[in-house]
Short mmCIF file of C-alpha atoms and ligand atoms in Angstrom, two decimals:
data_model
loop_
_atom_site.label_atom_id
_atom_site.label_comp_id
_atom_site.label_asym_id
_atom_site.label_seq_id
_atom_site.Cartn_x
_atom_site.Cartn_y
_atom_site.Cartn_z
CA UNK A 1 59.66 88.16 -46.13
CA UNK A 2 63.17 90.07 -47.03
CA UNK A 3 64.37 88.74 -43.54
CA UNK A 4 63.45 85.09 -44.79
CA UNK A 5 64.94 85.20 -47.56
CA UNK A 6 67.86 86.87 -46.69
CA UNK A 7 68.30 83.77 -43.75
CA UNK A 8 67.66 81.47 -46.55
CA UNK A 9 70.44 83.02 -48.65
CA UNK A 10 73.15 82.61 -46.03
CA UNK A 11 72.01 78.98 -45.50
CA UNK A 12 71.93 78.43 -49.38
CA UNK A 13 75.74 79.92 -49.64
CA UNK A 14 76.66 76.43 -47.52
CA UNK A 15 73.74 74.33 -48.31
CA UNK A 16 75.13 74.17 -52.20
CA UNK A 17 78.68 72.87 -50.89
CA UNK A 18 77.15 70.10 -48.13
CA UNK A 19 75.22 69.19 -50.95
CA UNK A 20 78.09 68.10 -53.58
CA UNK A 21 80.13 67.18 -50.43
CA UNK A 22 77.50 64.84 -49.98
CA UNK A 23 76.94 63.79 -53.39
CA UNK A 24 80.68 62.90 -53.46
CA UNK A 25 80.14 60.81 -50.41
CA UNK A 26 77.52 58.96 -52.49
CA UNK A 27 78.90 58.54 -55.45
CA UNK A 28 82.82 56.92 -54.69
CA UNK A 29 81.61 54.26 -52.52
CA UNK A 30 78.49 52.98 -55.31
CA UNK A 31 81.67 53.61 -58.26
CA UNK A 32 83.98 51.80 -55.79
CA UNK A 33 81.49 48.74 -55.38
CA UNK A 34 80.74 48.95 -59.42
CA UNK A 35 84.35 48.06 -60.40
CA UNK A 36 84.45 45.64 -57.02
CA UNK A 37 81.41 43.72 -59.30
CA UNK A 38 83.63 44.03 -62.51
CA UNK A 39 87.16 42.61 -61.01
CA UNK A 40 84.65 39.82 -59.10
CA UNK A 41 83.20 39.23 -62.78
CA UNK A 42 86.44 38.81 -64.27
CA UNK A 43 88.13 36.69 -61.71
CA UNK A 44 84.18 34.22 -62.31
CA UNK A 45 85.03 34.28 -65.88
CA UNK A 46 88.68 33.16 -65.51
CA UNK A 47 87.89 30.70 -62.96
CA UNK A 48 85.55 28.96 -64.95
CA UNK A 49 87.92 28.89 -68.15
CA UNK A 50 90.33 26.80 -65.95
CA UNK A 51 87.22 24.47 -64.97
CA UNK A 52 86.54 24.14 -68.63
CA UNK A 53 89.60 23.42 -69.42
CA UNK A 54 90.09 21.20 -66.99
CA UNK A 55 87.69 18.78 -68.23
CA UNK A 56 88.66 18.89 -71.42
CA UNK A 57 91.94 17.61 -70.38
CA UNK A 58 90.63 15.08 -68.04
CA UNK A 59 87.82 13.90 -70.97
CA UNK A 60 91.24 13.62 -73.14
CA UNK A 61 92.84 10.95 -70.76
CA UNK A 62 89.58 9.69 -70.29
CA UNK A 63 89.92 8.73 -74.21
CA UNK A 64 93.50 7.71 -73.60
CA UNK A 65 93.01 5.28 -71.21
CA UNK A 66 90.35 3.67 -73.31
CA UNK A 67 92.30 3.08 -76.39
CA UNK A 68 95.31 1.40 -73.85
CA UNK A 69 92.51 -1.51 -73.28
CA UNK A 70 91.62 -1.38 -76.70
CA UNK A 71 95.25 -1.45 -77.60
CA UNK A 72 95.58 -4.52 -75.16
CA UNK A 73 92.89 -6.26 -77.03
CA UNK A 74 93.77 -5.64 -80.25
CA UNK A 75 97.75 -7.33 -79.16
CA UNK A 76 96.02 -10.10 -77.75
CA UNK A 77 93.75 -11.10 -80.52
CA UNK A 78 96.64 -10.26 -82.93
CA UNK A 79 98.26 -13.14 -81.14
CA UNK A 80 95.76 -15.46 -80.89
CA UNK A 81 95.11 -15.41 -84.83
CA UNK A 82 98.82 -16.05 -85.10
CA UNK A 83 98.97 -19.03 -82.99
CA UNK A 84 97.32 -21.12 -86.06
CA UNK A 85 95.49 -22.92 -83.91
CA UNK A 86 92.01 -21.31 -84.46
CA UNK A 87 89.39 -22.20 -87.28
CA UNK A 88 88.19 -20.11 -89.81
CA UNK A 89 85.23 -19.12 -87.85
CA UNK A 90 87.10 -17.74 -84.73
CA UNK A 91 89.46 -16.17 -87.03
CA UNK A 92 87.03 -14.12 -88.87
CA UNK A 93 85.60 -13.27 -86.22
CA UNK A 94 88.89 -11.98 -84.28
CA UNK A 95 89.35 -10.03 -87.67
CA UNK A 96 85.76 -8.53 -87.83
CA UNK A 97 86.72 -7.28 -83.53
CA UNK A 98 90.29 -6.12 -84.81
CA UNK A 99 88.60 -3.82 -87.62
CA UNK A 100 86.43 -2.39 -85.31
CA UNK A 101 89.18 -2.38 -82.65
CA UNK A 102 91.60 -0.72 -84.93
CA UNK A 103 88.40 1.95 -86.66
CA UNK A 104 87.89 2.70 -82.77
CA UNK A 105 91.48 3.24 -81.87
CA UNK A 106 92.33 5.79 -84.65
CA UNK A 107 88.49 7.59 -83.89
CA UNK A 108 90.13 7.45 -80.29
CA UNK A 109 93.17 9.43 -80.86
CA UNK A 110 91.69 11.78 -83.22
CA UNK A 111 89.01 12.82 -80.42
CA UNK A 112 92.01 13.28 -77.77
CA UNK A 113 93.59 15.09 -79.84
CA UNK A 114 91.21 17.26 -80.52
CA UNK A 115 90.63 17.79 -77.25
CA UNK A 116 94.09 18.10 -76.23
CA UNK A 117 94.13 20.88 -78.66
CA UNK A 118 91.22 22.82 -77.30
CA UNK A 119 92.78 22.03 -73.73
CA UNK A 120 96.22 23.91 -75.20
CA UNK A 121 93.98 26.76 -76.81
CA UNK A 122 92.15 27.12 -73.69
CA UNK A 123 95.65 27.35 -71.77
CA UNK A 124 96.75 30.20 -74.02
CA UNK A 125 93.45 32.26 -73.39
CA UNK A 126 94.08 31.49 -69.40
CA UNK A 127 97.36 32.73 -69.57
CA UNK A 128 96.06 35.97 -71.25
CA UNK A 129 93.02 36.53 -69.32
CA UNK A 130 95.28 36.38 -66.43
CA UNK A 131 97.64 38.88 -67.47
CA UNK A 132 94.10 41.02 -68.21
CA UNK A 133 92.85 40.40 -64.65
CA UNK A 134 96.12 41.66 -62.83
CA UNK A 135 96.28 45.15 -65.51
CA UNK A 136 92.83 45.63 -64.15
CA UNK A 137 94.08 44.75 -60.09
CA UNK A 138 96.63 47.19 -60.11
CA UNK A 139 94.14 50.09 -61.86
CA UNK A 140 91.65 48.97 -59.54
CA UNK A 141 93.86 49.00 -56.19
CA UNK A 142 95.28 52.69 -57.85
CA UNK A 143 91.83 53.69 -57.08
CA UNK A 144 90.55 52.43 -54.36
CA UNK A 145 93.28 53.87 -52.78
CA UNK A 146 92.60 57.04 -54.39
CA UNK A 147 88.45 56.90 -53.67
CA UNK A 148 89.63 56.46 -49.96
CA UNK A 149 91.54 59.50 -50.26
CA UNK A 150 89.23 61.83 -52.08
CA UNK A 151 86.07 60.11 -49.09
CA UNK A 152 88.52 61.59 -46.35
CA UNK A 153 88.71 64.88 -48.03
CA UNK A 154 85.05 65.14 -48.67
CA UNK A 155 84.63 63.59 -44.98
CA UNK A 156 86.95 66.55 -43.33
CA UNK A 157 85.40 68.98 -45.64
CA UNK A 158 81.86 68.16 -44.87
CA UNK A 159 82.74 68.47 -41.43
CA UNK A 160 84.21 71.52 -41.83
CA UNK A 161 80.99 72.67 -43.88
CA UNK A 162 78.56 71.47 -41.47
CA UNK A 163 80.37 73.21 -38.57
CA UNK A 164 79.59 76.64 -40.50
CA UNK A 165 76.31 75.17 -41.23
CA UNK A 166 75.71 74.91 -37.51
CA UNK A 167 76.81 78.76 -36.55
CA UNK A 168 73.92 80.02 -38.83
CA UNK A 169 70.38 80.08 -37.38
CA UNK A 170 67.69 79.40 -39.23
CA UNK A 171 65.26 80.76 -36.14
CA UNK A 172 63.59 83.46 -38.25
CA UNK A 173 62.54 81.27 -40.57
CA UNK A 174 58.89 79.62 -40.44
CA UNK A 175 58.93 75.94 -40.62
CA UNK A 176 56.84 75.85 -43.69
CA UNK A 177 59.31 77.98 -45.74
CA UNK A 178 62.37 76.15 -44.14
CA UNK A 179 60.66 72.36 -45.41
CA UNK A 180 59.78 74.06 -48.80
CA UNK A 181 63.81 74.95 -49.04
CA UNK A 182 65.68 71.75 -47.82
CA UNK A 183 62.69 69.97 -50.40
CA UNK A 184 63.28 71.95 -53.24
CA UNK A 185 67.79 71.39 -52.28
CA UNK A 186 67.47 67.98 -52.44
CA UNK A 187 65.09 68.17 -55.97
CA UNK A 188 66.88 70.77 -57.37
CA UNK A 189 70.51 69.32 -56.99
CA UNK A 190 71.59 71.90 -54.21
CA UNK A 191 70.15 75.01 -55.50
CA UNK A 192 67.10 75.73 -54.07
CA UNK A 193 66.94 79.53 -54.69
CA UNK A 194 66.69 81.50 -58.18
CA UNK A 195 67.29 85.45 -58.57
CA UNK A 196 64.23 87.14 -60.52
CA UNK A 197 65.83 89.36 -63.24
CA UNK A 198 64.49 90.97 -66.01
CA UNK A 199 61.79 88.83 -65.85
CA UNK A 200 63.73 85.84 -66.00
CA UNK A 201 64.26 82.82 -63.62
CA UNK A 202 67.97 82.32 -63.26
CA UNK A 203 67.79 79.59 -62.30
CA UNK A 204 66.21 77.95 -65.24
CA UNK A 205 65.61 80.77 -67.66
CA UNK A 206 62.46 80.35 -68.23
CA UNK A 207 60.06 83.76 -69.03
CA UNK A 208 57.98 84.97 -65.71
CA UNK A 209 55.29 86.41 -66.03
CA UNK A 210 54.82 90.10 -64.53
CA UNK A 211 52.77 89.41 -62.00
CA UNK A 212 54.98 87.32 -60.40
CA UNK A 213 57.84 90.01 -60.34
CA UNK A 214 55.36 92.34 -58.86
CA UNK A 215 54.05 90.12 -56.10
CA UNK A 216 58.07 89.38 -55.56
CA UNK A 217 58.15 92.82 -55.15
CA UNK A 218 55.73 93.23 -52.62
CA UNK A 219 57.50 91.26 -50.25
CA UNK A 220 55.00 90.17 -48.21
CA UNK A 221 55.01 86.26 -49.43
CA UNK A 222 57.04 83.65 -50.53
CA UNK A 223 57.36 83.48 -54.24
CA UNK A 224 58.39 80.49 -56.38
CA UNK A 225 59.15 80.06 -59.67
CA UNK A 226 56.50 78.62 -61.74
CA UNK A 227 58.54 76.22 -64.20
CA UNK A 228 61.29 75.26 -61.52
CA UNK A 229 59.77 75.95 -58.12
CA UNK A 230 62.64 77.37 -56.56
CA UNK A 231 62.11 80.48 -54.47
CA UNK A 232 62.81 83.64 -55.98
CA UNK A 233 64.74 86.46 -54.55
CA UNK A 234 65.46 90.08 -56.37
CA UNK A 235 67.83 92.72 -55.23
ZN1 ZN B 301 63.03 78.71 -62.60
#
């Protein structure tokens, strides 16, 4: 069992760096595609401020162009009450339309004003949720371009890693023990061994009972800890 773990020692010296290596080679492509989602967010957001605004301009010449045919109308009926030609009943009703006329025309232009307002307001917030979106372009494409560089280092270096990896056998070591240690690697964030010392896991520090230490010392089996699993070695 010395021989085993001894092999599994030299692998674990490696194992620990592929396994950050790798973690790096996780982790900048998912933060990469995170702040992709947030700049794609942004860029939604703005776009639909513009379509917003937008309407509210259009709904404000909408308005506009009413109140010209009202306008029209009101001229026309102006005149024709003028002309002196009408009777009384024509001309109260022409003045009953030109109140309303005249009550719709000044609704009218308060409405597209309003709006016209908002459409200004909503021009101002464009014009500073732009300048927001191309701050966060710039820190964005600062790093991308650095997540690209730090993925080639972590590339060349895993290579490098997995090269050394390769020169070490693991031919001594029984399957069994060798599926319990790349298990326990990948659960126990890279460190799949713990030293025994004065009765303590150091690993995760945890109080082991004698008996453990003494089968440890025995060397004839494979002995994990009980509160983190990993497999214990003592010198
Ligand atoms: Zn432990």
């Amino acid at each position: 069992m010395q021989e085993t773990l001894q092999a599994l020692q030299g692998l674990q010296q490696i194992d620990r760096h592929i396994f950050k290596v790798q973690a790096e080679q996780r982790r900048l492509p998912e933060e990469l595609a995170l702040r992709t989602t947030k700049i794609e967010e942004q860029e939604a957001k703005l776009q639909e401020m513009r379509t917003r605004i937008r309407g509210v301009r259009s709904e404000a010449k909408e308005i506009e162009d009413l109140t010209v045919g009202m306008r029209q109308r009101l001229r026309k009926l102006e005149s024709e009450s003028n002309k002196g030609k009408v009777d009384a009943a024509l001309l109260m009703s022409y003045q009953h339309e030109m109140r309303k006329l005249k009550r719709n025309i000044s609704q009218a232009e308060d409405d597209a004003l309003k709006k016209m307002e908002a459409g200004d307001a909503g021009d101002a917030n464009i014009v500073t949720a732009e300048s927001q979106l191309e701050l966060a372009k710039s820190v964005f494409d600062e790093f991308e371009a650095n997540v690209a560089k730090e993925l080639e280092e972590a590339n060349s270096r895993f290579d490098e890693l997995q090269a050394d990896r390769d020169k070490l056998s693991a031919d001594g070591i029984e399957t069994d023990h060798l599926e319990l240690y790349r298990r326990l690697l990948e659960i126990r964030e890279g460190e799949a061994l713990a030293e025994l010392l004065d009765g303590h896991c150091q690993a995760c520090f945890v109080q082991i009972p004698k008996n453990i230490g003494v089968r440890l010392a025995r060397g004839t089996e494979m002995v994990q800890c009980p509160s983190c699993d990993r497999i214990f070695y003592q010198y």
